[in-house]
Coordinates of N, CA and C in Angstrom, one line a residue:
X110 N 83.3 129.7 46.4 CA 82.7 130.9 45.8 C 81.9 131.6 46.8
X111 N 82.1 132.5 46.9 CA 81.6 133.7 48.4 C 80.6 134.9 47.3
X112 N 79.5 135.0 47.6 CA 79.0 135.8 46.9 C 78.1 137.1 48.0
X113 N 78.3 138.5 48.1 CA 77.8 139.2 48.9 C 76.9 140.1 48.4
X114 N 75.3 139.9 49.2 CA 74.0 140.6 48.5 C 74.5 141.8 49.7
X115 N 74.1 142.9 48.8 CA 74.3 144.4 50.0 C 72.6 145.1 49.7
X116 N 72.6 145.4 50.5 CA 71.2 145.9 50.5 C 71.0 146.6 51.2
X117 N 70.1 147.8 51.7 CA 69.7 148.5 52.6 C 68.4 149.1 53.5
X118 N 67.9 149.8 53.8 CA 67.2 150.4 54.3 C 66.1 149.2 55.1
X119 N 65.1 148.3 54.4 CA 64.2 147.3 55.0 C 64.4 146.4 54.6
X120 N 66.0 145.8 53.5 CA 66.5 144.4 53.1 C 65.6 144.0 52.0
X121 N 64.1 144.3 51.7 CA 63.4 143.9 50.9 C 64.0 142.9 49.8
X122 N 64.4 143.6 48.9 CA 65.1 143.9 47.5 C 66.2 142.7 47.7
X123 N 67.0 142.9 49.0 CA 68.1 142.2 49.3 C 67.2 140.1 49.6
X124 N 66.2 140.9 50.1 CA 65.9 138.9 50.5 C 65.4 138.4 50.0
X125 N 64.8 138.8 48.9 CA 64.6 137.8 47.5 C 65.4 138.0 47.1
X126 N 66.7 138.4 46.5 CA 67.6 138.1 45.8 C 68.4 136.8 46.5
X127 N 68.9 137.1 47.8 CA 68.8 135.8 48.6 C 68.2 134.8 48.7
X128 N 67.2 134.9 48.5 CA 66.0 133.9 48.5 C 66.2 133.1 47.3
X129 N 66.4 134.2 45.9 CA 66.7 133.2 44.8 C 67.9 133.0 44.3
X130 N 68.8 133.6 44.9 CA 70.0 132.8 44.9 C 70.2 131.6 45.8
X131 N 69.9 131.4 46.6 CA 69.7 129.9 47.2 C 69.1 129.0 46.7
X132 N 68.0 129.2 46.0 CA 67.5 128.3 45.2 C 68.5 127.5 43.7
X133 N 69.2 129.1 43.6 CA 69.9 128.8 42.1 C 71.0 128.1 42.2
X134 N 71.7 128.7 43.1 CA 73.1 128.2 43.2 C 73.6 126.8 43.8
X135 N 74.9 126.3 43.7 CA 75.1 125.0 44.4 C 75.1 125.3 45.9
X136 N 74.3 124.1 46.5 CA 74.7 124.3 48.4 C 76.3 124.9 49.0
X137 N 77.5 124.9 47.9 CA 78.2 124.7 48.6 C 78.8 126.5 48.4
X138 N 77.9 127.1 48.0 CA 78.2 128.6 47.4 C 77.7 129.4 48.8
X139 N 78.8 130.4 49.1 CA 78.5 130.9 50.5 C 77.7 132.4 49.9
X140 N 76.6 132.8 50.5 CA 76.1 133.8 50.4 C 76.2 134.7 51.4
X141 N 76.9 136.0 51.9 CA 77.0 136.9 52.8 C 76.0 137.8 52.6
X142 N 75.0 138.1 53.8 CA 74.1 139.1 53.9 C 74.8 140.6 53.8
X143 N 74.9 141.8 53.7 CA 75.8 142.9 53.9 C 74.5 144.0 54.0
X144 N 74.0 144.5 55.3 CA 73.2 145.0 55.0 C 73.8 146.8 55.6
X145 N 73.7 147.7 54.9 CA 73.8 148.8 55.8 C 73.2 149.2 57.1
X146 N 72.0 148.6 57.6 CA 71.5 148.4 58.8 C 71.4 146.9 59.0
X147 N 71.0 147.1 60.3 CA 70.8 145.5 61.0 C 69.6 145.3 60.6
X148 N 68.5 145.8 60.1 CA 66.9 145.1 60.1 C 67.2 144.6 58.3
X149 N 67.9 145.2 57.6 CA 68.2 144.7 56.3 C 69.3 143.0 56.5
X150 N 70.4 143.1 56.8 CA 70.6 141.8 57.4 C 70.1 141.1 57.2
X151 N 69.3 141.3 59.0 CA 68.0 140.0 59.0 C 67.2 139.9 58.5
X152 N 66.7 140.6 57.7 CA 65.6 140.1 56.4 C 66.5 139.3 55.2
X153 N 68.4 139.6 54.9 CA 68.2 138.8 54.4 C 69.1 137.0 55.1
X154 N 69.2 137.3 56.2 CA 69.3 136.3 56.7 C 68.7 135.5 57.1
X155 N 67.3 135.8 57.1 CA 66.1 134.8 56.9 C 65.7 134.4 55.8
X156 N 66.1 135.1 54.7 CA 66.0 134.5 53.2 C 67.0 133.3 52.9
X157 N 68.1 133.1 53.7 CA 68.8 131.9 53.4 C 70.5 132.2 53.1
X158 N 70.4 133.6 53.5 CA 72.3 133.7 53.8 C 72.9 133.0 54.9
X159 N 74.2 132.8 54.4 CA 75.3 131.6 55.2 C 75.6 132.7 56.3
X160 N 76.1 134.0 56.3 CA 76.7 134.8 57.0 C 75.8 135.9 57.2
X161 N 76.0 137.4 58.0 CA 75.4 138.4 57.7 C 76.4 139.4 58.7
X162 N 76.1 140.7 58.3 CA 77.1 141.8 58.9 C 76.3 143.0 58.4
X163 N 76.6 143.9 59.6 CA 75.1 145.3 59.2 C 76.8 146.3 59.1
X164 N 76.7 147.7 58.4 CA 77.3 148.4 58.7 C 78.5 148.6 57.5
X165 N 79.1 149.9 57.7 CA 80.1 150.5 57.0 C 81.4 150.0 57.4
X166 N 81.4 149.2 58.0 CA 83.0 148.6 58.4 C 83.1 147.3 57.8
X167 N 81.8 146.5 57.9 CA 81.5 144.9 57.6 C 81.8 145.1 56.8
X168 N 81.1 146.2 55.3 CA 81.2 146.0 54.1 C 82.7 146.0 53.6
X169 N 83.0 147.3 54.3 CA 84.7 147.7 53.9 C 85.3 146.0 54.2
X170 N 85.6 145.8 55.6 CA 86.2 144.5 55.5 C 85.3 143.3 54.4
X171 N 84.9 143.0 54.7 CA 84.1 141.9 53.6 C 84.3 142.0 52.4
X172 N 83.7 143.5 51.7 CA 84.1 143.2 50.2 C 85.6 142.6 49.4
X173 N 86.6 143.1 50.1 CA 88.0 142.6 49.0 C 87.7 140.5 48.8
X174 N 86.8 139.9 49.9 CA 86.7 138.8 49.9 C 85.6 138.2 48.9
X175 N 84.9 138.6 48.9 CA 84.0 138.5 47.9 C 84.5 137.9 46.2
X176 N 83.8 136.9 45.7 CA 83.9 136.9 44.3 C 83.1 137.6 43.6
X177 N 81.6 137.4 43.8 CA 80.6 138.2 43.0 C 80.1 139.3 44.0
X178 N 79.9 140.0 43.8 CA 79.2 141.3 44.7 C 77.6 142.3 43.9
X179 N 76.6 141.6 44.5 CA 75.1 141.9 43.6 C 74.1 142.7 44.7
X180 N 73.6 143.1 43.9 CA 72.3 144.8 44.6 C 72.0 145.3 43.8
X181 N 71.6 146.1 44.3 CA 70.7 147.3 43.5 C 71.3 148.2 42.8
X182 N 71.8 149.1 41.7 CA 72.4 149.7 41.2 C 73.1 151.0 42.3
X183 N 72.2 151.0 42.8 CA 72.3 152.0 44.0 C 73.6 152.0 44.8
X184 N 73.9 150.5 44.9 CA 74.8 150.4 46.1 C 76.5 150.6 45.6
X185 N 76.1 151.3 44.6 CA 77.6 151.6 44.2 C 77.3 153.5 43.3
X186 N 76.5 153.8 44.3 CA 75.9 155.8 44.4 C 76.4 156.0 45.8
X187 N 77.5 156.7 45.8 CA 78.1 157.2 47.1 C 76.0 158.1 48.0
X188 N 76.3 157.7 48.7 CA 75.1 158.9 49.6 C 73.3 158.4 48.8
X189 N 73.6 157.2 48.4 CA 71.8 156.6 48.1 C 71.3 156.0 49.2
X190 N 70.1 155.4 48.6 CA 69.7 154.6 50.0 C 69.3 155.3 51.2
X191 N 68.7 156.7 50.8 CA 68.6 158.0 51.7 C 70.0 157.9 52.6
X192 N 70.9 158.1 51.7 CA 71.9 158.2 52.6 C 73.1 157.0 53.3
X193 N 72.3 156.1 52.9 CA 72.9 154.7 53.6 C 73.9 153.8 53.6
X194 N 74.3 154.6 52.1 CA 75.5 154.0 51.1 C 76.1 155.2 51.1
X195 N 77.9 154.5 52.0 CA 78.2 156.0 52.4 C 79.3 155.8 51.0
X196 N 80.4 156.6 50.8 CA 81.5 156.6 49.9 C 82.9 155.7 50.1
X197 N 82.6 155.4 51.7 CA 83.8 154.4 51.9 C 83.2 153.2 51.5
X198 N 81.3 153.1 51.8 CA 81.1 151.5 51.1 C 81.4 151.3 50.1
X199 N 81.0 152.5 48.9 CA 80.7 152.0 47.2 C 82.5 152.2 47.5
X200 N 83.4 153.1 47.8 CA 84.9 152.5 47.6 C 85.7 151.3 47.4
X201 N 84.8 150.5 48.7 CA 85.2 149.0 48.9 C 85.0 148.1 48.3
X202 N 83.1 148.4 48.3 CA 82.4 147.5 46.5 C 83.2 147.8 45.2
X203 N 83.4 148.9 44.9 CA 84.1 149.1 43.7 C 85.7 148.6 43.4
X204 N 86.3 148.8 44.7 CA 87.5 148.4 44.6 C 87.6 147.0 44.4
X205 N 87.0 146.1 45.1 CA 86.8 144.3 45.4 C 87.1 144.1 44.4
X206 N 87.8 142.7 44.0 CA 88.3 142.4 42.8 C 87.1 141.6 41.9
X207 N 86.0 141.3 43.3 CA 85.0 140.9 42.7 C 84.0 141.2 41.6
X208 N 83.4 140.2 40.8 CA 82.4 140.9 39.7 C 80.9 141.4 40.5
X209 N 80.8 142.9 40.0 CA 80.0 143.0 40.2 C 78.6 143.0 39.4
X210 N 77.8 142.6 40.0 CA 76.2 142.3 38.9 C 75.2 143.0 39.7
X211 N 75.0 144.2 39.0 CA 73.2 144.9 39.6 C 72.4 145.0 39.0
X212 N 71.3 145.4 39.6 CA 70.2 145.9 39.1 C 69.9 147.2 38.9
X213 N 69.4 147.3 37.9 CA 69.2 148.9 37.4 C 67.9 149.5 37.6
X214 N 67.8 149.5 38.7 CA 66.6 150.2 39.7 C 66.4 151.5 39.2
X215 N 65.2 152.2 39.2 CA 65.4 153.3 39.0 C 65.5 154.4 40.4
X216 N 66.4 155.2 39.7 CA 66.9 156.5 41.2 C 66.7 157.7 40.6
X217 N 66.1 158.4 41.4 CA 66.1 159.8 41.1 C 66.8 160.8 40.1
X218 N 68.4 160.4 40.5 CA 69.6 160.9 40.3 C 70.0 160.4 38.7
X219 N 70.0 159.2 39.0 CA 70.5 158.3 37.5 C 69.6 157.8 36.9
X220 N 69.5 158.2 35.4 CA 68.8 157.7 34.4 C 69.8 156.7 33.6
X221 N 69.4 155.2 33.1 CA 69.8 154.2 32.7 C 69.4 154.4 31.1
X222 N 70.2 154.8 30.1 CA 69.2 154.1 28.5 C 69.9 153.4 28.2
X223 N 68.9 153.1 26.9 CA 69.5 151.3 26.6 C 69.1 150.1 27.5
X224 N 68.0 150.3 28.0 CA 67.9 149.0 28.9 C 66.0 149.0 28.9
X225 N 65.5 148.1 29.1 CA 64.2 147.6 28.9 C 63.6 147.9 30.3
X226 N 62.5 148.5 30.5 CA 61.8 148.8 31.9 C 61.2 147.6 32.5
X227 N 62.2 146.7 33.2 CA 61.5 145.2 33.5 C 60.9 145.6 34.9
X228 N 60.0 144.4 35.3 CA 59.5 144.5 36.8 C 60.9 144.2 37.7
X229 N 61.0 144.2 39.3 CA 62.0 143.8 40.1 C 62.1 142.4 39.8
X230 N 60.4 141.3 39.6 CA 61.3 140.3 39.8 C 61.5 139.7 39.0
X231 N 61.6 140.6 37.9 CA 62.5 139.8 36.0 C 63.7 140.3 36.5
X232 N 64.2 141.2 37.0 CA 65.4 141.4 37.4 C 66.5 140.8 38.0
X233 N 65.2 140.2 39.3 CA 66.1 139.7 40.6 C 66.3 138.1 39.5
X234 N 65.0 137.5 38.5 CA 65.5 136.3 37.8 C 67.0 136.2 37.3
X235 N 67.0 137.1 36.1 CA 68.1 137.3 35.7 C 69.0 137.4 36.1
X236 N 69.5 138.4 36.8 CA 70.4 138.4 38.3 C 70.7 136.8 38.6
X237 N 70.2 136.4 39.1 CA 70.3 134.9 39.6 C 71.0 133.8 38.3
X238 N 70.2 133.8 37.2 CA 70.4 133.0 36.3 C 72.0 133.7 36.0
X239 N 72.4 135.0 35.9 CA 73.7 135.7 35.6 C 74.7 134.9 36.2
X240 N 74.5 135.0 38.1 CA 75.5 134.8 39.1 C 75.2 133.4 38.6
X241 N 74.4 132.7 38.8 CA 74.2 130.9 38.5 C 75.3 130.8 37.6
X242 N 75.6 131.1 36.5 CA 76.7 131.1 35.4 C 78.0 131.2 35.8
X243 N 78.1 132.4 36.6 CA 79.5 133.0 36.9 C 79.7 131.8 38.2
X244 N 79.0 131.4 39.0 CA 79.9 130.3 39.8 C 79.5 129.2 39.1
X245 N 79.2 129.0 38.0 CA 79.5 127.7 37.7 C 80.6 127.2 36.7
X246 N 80.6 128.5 36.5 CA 82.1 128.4 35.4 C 82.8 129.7 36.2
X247 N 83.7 129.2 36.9 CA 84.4 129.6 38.7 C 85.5 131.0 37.0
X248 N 86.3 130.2 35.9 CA 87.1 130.7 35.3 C 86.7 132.8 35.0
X249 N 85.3 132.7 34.6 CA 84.3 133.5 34.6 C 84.1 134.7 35.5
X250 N 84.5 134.4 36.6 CA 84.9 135.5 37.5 C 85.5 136.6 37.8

């Protein structure tokens, strides 16, 4: 199971999600860092990703490989992320056959109803406990 955190600008957001996905998941679940810059990456490849790749090409190639594909609501808004998240990424993310699970951050742009105003890190929980599920029952995917 290949699961890829995308994240951008300072990784923040992205390396605790990493951070608690490695806690949750089995050792043998690969986590790919995907950051639209290189300082996002490495923040979350210090949180405990197997892999890592900065940029609009990584993601393009990377995503069709992916099972799960998780972030910030953002990362599938062509031109968010001041910009960061270009239209060939959210193309790639969206096309991947993989499931995607985000977070419903709030953005300027997009208003979310129907959904409860949690903190980030009831989110990033959830999020975790969600994917924890989805590779553990692989059928679920």
């Amino acid at each position: 199971m290949i699961v890829g955190v995308v994240d951008g600008q300072g990784g923040g957001i992205g390396a605790h999600v990493v951070e608690r996905l490695r806690k949750a998941l089995p050792e043998e679940t690969e986590i790919i860092a995907l950051g639209t810059n290189a300082i996002a990456t490495v923040a979350m490849m210090k949180a405990g990703a197997n892999k890592g790749a900065s940029g609009e090409n990584a993601i393009r190639q990377t995503a069709p490989r992916l099972d799960v594909i998780t972030g910030a609501l953002a990362i599938l808004q062509p031109h968010s992320m001041l910009g960061e998240i270009t239209p060939a990424m959210v193309e790639a993310l969206v096309q991947s056959r993989g499931r995607k699970i985000v977070m419903p951050l709030k953005s300027a742009e997009i208003e979310l109803v129907g959904l409860k105003d949690e903190p980030i890190p009831h989110l990033i929980e959830e999020l975790a406990r969600r994917i924890s599920a989805l590779v553990r029952e692989p059928s679920n995917v």
